[in-house]
Coordinates of C-alpha atoms in Angstrom, one line a residue:
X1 CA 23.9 16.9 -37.5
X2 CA 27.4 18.1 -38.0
X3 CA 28.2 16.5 -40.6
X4 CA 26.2 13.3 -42.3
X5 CA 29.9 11.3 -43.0
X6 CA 30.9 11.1 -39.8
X7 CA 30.2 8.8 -37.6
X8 CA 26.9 9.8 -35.4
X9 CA 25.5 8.0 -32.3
X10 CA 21.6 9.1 -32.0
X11 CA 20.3 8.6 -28.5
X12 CA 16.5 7.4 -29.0
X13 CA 14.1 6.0 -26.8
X14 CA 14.2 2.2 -26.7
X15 CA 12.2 0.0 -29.4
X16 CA 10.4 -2.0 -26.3
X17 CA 8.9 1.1 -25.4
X18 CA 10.2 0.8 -21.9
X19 CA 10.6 4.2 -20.5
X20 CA 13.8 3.8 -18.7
X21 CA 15.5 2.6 -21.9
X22 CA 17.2 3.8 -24.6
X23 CA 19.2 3.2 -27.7
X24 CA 22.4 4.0 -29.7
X25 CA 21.6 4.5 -33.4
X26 CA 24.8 4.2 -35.4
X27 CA 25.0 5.7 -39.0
X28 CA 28.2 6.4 -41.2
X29 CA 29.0 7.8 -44.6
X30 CA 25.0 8.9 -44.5
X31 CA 23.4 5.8 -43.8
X32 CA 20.2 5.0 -42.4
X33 CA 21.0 4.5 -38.7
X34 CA 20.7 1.1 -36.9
X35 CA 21.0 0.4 -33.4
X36 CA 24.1 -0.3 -32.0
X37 CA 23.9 -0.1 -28.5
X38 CA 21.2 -0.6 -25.6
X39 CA 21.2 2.0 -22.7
X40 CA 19.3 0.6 -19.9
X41 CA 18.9 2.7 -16.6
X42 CA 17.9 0.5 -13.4
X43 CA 13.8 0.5 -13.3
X44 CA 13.2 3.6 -10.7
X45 CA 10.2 1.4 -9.1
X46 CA 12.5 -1.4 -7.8
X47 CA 13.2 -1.0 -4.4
X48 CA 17.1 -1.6 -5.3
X49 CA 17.0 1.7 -7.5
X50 CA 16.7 3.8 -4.1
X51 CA 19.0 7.0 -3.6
X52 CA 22.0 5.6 -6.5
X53 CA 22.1 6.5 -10.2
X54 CA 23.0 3.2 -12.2
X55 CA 23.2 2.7 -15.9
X56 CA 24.4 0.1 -18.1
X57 CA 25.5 -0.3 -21.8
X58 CA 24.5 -3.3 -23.7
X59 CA 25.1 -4.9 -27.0
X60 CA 21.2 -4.0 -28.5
X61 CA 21.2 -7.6 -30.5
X62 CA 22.2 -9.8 -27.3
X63 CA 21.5 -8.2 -24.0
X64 CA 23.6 -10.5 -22.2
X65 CA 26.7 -8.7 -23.6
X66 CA 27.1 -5.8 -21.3
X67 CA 30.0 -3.6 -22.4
X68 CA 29.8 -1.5 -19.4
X69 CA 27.6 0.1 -16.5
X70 CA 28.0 3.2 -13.6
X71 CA 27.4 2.9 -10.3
X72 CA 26.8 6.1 -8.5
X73 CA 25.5 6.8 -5.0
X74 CA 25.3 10.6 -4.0
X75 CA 26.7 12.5 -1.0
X76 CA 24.7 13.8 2.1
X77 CA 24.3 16.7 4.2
X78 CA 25.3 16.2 7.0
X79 CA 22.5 16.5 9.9
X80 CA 22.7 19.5 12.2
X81 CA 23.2 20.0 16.0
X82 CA 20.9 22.6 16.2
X83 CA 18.2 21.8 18.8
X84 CA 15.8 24.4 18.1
X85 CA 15.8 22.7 14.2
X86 CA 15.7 19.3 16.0
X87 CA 12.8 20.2 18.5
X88 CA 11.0 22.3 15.4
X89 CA 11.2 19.0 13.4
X90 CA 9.5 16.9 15.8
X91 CA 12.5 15.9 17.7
X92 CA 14.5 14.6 14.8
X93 CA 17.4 15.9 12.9
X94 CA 16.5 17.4 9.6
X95 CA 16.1 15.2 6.3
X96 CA 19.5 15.1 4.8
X97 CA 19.8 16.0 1.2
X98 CA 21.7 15.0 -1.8
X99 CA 24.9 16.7 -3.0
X100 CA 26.2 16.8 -6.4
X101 CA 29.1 14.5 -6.6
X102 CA 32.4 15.4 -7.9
X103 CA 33.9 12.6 -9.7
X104 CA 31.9 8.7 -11.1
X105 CA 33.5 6.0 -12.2
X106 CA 32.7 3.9 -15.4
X107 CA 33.2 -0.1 -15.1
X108 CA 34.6 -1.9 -18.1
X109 CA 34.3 -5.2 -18.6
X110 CA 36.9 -7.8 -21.0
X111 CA 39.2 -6.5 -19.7
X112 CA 38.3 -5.4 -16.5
X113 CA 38.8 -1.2 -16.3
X114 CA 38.1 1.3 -13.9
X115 CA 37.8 4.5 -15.3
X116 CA 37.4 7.4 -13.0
X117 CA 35.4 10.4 -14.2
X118 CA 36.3 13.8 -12.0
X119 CA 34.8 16.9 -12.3
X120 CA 36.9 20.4 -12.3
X121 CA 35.1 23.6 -11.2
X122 CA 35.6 26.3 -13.4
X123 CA 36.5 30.2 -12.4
X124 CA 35.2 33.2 -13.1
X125 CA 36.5 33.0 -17.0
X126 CA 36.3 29.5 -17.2
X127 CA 33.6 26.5 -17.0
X128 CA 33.7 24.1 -15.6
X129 CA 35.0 20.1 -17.2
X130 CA 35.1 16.9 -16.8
X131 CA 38.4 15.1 -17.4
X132 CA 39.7 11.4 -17.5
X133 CA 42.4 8.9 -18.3
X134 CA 42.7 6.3 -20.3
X135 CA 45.6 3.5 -20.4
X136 CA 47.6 3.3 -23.7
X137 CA 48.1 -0.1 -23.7
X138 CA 45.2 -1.8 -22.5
X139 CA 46.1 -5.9 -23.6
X140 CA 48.7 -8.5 -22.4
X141 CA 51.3 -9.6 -24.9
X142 CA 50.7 -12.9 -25.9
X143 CA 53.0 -15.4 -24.0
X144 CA 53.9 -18.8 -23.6
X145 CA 56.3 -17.9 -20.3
X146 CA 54.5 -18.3 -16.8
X147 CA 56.2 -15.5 -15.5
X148 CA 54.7 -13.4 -17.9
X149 CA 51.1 -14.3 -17.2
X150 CA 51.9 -13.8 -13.4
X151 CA 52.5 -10.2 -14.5
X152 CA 49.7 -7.3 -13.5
X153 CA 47.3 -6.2 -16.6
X154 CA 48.7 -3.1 -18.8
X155 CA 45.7 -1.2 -17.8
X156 CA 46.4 -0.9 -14.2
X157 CA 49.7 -0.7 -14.3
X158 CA 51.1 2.2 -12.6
X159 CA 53.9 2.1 -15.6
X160 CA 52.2 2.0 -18.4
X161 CA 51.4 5.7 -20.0
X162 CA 47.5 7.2 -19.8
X163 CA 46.0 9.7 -22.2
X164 CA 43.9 12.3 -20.8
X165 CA 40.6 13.3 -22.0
X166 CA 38.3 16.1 -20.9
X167 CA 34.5 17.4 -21.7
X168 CA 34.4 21.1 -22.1
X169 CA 31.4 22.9 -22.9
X170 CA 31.1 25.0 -25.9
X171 CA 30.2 28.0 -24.5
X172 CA 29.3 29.3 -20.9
X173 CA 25.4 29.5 -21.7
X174 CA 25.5 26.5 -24.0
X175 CA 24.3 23.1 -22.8
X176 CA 26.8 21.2 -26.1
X177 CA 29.8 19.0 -24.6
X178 CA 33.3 18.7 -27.0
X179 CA 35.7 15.7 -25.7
X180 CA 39.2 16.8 -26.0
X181 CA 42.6 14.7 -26.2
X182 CA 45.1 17.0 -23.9
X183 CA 47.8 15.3 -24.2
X184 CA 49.7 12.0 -22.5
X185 CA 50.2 11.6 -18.5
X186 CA 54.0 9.7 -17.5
X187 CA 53.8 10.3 -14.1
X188 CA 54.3 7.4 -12.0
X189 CA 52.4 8.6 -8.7
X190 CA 49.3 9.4 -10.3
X191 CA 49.9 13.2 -10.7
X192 CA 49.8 15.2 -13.0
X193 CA 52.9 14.9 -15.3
X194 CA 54.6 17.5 -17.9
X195 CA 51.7 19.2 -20.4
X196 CA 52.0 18.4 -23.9
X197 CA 53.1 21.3 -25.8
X198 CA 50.2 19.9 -28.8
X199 CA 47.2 21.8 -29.1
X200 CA 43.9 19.9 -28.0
X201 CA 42.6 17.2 -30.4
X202 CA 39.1 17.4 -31.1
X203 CA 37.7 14.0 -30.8
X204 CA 33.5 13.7 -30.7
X205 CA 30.9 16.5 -30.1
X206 CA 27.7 15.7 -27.7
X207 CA 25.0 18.5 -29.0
X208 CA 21.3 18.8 -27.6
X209 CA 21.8 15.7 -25.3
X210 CA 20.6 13.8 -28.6
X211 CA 23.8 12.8 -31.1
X212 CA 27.2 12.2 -30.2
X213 CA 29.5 13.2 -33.3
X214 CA 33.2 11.2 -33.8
X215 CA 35.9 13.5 -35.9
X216 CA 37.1 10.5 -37.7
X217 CA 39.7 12.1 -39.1
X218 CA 41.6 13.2 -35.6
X219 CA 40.7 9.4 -34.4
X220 CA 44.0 8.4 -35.7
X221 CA 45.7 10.8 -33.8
X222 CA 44.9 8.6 -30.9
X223 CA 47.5 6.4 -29.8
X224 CA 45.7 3.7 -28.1
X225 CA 45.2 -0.1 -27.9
X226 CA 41.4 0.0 -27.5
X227 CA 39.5 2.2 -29.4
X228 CA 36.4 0.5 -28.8
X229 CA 37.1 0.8 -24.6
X230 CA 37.0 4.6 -25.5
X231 CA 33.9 4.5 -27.4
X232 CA 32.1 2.6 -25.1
X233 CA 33.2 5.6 -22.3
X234 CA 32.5 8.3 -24.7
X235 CA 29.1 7.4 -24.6
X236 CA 28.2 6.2 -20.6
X237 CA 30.1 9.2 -19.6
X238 CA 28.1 11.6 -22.0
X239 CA 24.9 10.3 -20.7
X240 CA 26.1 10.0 -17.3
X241 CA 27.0 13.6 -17.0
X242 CA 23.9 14.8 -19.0
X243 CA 21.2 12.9 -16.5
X244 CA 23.4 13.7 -13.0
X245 CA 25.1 17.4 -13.3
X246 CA 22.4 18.6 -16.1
X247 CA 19.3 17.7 -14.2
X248 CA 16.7 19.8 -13.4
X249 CA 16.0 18.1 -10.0
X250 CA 18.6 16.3 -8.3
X251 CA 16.1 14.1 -6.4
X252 CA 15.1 12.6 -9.4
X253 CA 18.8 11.7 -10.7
X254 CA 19.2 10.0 -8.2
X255 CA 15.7 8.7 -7.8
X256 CA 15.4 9.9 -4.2
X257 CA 12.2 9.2 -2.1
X258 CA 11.4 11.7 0.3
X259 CA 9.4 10.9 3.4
X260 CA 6.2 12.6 2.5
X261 CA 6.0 11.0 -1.0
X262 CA 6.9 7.5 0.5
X263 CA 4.1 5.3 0.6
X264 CA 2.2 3.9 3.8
X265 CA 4.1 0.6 4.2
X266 CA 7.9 0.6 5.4
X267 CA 11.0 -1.5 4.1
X268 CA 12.7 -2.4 7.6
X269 CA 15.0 -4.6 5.5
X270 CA 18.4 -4.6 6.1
X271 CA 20.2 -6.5 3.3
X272 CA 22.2 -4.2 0.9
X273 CA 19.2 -4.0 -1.5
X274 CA 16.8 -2.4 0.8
X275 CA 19.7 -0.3 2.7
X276 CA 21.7 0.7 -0.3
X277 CA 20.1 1.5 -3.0
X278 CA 21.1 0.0 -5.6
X279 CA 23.2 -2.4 -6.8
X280 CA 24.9 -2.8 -10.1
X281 CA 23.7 -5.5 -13.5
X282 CA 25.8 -8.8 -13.0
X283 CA 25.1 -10.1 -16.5
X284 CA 25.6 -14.0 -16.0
X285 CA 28.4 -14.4 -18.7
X286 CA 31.4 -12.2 -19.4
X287 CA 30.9 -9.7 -22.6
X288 CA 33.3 -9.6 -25.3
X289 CA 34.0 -6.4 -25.8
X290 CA 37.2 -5.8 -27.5
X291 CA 38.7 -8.9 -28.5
X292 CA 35.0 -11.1 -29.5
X293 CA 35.9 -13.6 -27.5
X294 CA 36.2 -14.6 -23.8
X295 CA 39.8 -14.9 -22.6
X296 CA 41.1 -18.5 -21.6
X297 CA 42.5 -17.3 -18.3
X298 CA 41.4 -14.8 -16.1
X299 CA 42.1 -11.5 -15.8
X300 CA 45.1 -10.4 -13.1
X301 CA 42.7 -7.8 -12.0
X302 CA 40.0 -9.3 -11.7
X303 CA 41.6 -11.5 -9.1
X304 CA 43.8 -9.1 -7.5
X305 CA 43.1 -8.2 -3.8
X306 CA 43.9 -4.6 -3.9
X307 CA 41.6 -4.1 -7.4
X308 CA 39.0 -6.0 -5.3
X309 CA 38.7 -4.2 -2.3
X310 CA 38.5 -0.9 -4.1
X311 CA 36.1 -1.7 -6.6
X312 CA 32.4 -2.4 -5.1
X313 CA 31.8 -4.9 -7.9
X314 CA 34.0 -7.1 -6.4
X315 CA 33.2 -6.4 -2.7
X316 CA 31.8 -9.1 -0.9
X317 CA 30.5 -7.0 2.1
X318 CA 27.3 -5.6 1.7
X319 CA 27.7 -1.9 1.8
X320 CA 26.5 0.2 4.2
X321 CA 23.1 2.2 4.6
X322 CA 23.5 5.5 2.8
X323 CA 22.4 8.7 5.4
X324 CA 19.2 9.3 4.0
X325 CA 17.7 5.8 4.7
X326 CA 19.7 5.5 8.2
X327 CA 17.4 8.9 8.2
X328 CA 14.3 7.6 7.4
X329 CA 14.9 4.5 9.7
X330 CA 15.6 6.8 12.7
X331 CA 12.6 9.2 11.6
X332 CA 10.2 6.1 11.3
X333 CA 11.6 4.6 14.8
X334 CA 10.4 8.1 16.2
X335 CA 7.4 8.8 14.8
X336 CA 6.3 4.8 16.3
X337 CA 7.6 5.7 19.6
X338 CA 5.5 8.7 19.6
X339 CA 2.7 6.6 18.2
X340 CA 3.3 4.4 21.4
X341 CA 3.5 7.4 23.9
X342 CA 0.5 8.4 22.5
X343 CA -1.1 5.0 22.7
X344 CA -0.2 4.9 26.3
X345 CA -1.0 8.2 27.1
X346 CA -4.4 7.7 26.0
X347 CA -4.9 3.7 27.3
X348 CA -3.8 5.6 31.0
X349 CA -6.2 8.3 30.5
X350 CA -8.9 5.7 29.1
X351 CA -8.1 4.0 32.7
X352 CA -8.3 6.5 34.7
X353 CA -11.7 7.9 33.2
X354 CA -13.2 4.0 33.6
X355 CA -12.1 4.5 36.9
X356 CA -13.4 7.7 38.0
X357 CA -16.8 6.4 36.6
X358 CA -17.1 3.3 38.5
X359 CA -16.3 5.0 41.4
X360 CA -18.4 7.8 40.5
X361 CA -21.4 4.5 40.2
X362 CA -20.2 3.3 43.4
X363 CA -20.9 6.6 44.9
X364 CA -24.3 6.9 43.7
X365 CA -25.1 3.5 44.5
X366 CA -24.1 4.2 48.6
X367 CA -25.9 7.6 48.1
X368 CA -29.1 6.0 46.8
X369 CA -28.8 2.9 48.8
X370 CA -28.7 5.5 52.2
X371 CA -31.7 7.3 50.8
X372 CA -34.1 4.3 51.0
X373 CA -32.4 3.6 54.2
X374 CA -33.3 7.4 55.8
X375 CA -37.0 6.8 54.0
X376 CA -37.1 3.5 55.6
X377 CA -36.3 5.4 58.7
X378 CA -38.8 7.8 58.5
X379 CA -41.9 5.6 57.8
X380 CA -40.7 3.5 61.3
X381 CA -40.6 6.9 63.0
X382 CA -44.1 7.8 61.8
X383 CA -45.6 4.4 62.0
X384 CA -44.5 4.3 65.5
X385 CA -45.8 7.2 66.4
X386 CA -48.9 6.2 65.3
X387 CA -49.6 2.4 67.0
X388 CA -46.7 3.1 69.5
X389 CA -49.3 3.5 72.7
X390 CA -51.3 0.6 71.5
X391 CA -48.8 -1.5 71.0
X392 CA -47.6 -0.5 74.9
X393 CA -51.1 -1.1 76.1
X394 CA -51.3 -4.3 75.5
X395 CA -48.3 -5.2 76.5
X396 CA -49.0 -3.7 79.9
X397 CA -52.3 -5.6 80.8
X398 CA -52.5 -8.8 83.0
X399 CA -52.6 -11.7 81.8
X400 CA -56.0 -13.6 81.5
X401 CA -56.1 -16.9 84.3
X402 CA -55.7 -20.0 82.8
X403 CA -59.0 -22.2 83.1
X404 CA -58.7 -25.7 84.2
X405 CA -60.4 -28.5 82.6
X406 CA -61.4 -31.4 85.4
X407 CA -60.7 -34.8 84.0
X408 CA -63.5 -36.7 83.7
X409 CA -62.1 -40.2 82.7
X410 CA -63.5 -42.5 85.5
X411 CA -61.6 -43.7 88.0
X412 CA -61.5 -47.7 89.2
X413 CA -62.9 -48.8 92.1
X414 CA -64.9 -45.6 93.0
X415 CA -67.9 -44.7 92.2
X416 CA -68.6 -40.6 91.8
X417 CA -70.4 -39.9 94.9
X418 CA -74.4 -38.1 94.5
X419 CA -76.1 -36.2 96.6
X420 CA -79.3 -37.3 98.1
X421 CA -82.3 -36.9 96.3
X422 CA -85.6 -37.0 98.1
X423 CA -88.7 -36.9 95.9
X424 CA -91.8 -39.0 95.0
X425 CA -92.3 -43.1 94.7
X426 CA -91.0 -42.9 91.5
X427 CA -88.2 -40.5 91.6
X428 CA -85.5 -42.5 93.8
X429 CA -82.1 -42.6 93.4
X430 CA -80.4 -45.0 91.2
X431 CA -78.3 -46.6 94.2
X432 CA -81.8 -47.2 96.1
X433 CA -82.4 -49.5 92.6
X434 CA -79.2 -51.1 92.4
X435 CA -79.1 -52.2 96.1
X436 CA -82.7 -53.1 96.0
X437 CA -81.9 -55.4 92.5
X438 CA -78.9 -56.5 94.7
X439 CA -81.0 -57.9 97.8
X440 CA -81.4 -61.3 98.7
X441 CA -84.8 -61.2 98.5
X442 CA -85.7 -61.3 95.4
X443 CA -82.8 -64.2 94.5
X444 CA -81.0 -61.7 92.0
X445 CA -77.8 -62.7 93.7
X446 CA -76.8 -59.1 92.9
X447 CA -76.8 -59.9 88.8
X448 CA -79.3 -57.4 88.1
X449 CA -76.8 -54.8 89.2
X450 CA -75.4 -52.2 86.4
X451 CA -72.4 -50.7 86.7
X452 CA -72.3 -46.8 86.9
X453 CA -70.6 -45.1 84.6
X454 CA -69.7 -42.0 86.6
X455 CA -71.8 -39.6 85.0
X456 CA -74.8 -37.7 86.0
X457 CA -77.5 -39.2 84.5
X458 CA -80.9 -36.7 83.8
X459 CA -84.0 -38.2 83.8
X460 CA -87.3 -36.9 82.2
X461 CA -90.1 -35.6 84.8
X462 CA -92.0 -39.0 84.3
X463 CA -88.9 -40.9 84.5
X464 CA -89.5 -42.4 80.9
X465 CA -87.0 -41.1 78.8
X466 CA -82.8 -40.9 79.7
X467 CA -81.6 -37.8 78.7
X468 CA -77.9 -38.8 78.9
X469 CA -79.0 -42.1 76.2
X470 CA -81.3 -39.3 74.5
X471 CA -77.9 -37.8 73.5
X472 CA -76.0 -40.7 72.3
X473 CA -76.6 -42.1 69.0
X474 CA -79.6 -45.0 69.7
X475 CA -82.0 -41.9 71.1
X476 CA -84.2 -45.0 72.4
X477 CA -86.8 -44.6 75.1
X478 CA -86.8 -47.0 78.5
X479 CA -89.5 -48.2 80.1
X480 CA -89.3 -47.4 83.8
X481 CA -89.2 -50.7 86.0
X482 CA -91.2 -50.8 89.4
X483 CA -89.0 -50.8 92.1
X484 CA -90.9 -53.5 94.1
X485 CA -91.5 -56.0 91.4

């Protein structure tokens, strides 16, 4: 500490133990330090804190007080036209990285103030710095008369006179910052006006990154309407240029995700928070930051046209995608289409090989299917061989005559015709009986007559037994009749 009486601001982490917070501790005259003010960097997890530096300063009783905040979006390198880099990197252009920025700007709020932070290089002798302006007269005059309130805000007019401040280091190896007063700028165009022939003015002393140190005493050299405007700079621009331009790795300043690290699942959002990085605290009510209350009209310029389009509070368009995620975007598109070639490439060769080995089963099949047909072939051949001259045999001999079978049905009105028999008394012919049954002689009148039946009838030796009836079913034995009685 540079000295205990003076009025210190100790940078400490946050009492919430949130790691991306912080906190002003304010002690005086050697008293036991209380926070003042809250220092709350954007949560580097969010999605919305991608590739943009953003930090706001808040009241530490009442967060919804914010004082003021720094929006900060890096510049790229720009990608190359090599195609040997291009083909070596998988046919896209090389990541682009982050450059250091040369100027930030710090947003006040009640009244509204832009207050542009630019960094000088040094030379060879010298180191580099940091320098900005602040308006002397910040506040309207209070009026009753309507043309008066039509009137442009002190702060941004181009009249009104601007002090200018600067951060040097203390030494060339040394990492302490001194803010210097250097003077009054009076040039209307922006420029740089006639140098003061005073000496710089001391005015607070940033050492170790840790407390911020006021010189009270040169305070009142300070010609200036809002000295608690410049208090709230002092410290968002001291923290602001410790965690971007004292970094050890500007990646993580700026909380910049390379491709590798990036995790499996892809934003292919395109609203400002997924394309842009970041986007600044909107507290839902105006802070009082100078005067304790809320003014009862609004600010010229926060309505202003010109303030509005140059200030991306106020901007209504969403900005555009910064390089690095129209990058990744264009990376990730190639690396699917490649994905999809590869797909193809290999549903194409899976399509072919399918292909190749039905037709490959197709073949087989025809080569075993005219296989059987050769064996079948070759067992005809041999088979035929063998019962071939049989088989021609016997298809060579005559045919056997057809026997015919007389019909032996009888036939009406004739009477199958014998042949004579000549034998004993007793062995006559059946006709001899009929005719002699049939005679007039014996009265028969012909009734004894039988009808033949038209077949041969045998007749035993004794001429007792029918053979022809000893056939049929009855198998009875007749009596032979005399042929005279």
């Amino acid at each position: 500490m540079l000295d205990a009486n003076l009025p210190t601001f100790f940078l400490k982490p946050s009492p919430d133990k949130i790691k991306h917070h912080q906190t002003f501790y304010f002690s005086h005259h050697d008293s036991v330090p209380k926070p003042k003010y809250s220092l709350h960097h954007i949560d580097p997890a969010l999605d919305a804190s991608r590739n943009a530096y953003s930090v706001a300063l808040f009241d530490s009783y009442n967060t919804d007080v914010l004082f003021g905040e720094i929006l900060l979006r890096p510049e790229w390198t720009h990608p190359t036209l090599s195609a040997d880099e291009i083909r070596r990197n998988g046919g896209v252009p090389p990541q682009p990285h982050p450059v250091l920025p040369t100027e930030f700007t710090i947003q006040l709020y009640n009244p509204d103030q832009e207050v542009r932070v630019k960094q000088i290089q040094g030379s060879w002798n010298a180191s580099s710095y940091w320098e900005f302006e602040m308006p002397q007269k910040t506040f309207r005059t209070p009026s009753a008369s309507s043309l008066d309130k039509s009137k442009s805000d002190p702060a941004v007019a181009i009249t009104t006179p601007k002090i200018i401040f600067r951060w040097r280091r203390e030494g060339k190896l040394s990492k302490d910052l001194v803010l210097f007063m250097c003077g009054k700028n009076t040039s209307l165009d922006g420029g740089k006006g006639k140098g003061s022939k005073e000496p710089d003015v001391t005015i607070a002393l940033f050492k170790g990154f840790r407390e911020i140190t006021v010189y009270e005493s040169n305070m009142y050299r300070v010609n200036m309407e809002d000295p608690k405007g410049l208090e709230v700079v002092l410290l968002l621009g001291a923290a602001a240029i410790r965690d971007i331009y004292f970094a050890n790795n500007l990646w993580d300043a700026f909380n910049v995700v390379s491709q590798k690290s990036q995790s499996t699942s892809k934003r292919n959002d395109s609203s400002p928070t997924a394309g842009s990085g970041a986007v600044p605290f909107q507290p839902q009510h105006r802070p009082t930051a100078s005067l304790g209350q809320a003014p009862s009209l609004p600010s010229r310029s926060s309505s202003d046209p010109h303030r509005r389009s140059q200030n991306p509070m106020f901007s209504q368009q969403p900005p555009p995608a910064d390089p690095l995620t129209q990058w990744q975007i264009d990376a990730e598109t190639a690396r699917l289409k490649k994905q999809w070639e590869a797909e193809q490439r290999e549903r194409e060769r899976a399509e072919q090989a399918e292909i190749k080995r039905i037709k490959k089963m197709l073949e087989t099949e025809e080569k075993e299917q005219r296989r059987k047909e050769a064996e079948i072939a070759k067992e005809t051949e041999r088979l035929y061989r063998i019962y071939g001259k049989e088989q021609q045999n016997i298809v060579q001999r005559p045919p056997l005559p057809s026997l015919k079978i007389p019909d032996q049905r009888p036939q009406s009105g004739r009477q199958p015709a014998r042949p004579p028999q000549h034998g004993g008394p007793y062995l006559q012919p059946q006709n001899l009986l009929a005719s002699a049954s049939a005679s007039g002689f014996f009265g028969g009148g012909g009734q004894g007559q039988r009808p033949s039946s038209g077949k041969d009838h045998r007749k035993s030796f004794l001429g007792l037994r029918d053979r022809s009836l000893s056939d049929s079913s009855t198998s009875k034995l007749i009596k032979k009749k005399s042929s005279i009685f």
